[in-house]
Structures are given as C-alpha cells and as structure tokens.
Tab-separated table of C-alpha atoms in Angstrom:
chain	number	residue	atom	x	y	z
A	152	UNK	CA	27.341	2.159	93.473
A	153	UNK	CA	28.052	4.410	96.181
A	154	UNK	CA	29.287	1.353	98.236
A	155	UNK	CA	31.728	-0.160	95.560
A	156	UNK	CA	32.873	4.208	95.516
A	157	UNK	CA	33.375	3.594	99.410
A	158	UNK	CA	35.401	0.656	98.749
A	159	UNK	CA	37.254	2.055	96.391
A	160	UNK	CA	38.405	5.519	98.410
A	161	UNK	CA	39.074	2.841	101.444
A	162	UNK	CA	41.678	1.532	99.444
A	163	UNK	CA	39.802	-1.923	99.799
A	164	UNK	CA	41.846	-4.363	97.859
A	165	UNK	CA	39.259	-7.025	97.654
A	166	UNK	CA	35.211	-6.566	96.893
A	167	UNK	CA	32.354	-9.243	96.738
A	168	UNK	CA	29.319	-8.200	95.646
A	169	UNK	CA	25.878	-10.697	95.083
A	170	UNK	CA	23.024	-10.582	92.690
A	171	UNK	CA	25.361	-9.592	89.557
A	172	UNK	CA	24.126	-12.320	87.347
A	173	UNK	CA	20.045	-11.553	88.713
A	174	UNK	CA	19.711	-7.744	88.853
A	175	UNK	CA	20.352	-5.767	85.686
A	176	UNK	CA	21.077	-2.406	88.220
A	177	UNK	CA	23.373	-4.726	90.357
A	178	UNK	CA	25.526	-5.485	86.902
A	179	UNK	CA	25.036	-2.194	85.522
A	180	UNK	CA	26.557	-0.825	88.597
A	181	UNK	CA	29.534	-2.959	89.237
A	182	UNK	CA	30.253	-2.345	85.502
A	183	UNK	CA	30.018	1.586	85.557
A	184	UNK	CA	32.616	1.188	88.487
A	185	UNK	CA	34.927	-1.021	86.887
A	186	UNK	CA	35.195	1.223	84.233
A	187	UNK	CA	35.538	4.622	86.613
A	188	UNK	CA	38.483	2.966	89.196
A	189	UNK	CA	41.193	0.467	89.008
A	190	UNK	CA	39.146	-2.964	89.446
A	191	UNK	CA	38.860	-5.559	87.586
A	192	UNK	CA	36.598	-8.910	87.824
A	193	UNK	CA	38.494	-12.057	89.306
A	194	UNK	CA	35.678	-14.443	88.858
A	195	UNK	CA	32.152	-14.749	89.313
A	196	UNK	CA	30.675	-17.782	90.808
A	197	UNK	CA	29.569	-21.011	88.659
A	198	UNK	CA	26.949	-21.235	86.322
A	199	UNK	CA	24.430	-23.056	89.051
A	200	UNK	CA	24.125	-20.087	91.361
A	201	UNK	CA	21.664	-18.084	89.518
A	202	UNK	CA	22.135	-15.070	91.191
A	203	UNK	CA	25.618	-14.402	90.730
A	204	UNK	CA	28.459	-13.469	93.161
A	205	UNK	CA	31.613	-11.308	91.186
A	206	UNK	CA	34.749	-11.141	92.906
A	207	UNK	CA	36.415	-7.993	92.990
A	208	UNK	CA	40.192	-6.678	93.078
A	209	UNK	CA	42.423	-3.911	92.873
A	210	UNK	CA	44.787	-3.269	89.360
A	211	UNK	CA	47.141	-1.634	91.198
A	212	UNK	CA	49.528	-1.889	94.159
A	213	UNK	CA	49.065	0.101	97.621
C-alpha cells in the first residue's frame, strides 16, 4: 500500500495497479486505500483477464 500512499501524497491523478482480481493482499490493499484518500475505482479490466487490472482516479480537483 505504501505505493498507492506515494501516489496519493504525489498528487497523482491517475493509478493502475495489476493482480486486483488474483491476489486477495493486492485487493485488500487497493481497498484499505480507497477508503483512507480521495480515489475511487474507474474500471477494472474485462472478465477474461483473470488477474485483474483496476483503474484508479482522483475525487477531487488539484
């Protein structure tokens, strides 16, 4: 998480992060952080990738 926490002091308006459908720490992580800074899920890639790619973005305006 301490990457998304990077990200997020950055002021990074955009984040892609892999293996959210495949790793339970991956989601659990992504999901602790949505819920601790002002992101919210875009999308997350179609049902045949597996693994699961979730696109990122800021709630707010820099």
């Amino acid at each position: 998480m301490s990457d998304l926490v990077n990200c997020a002091r950055l002021g990074t308006p955009s984040i892609v992060v892999d293996d959210y459908k495949w790793s339970k720490d991956v989601k659990a992580a992504v999901d602790e952080f949505l819920i601790q800074y002002h992101y919210s899920i875009d999308s997350i890639s179609n049902i045949v990738d597996y693994r699961g790619i979730v696109y990122l973005s800021t709630n707010f305006c820099t």
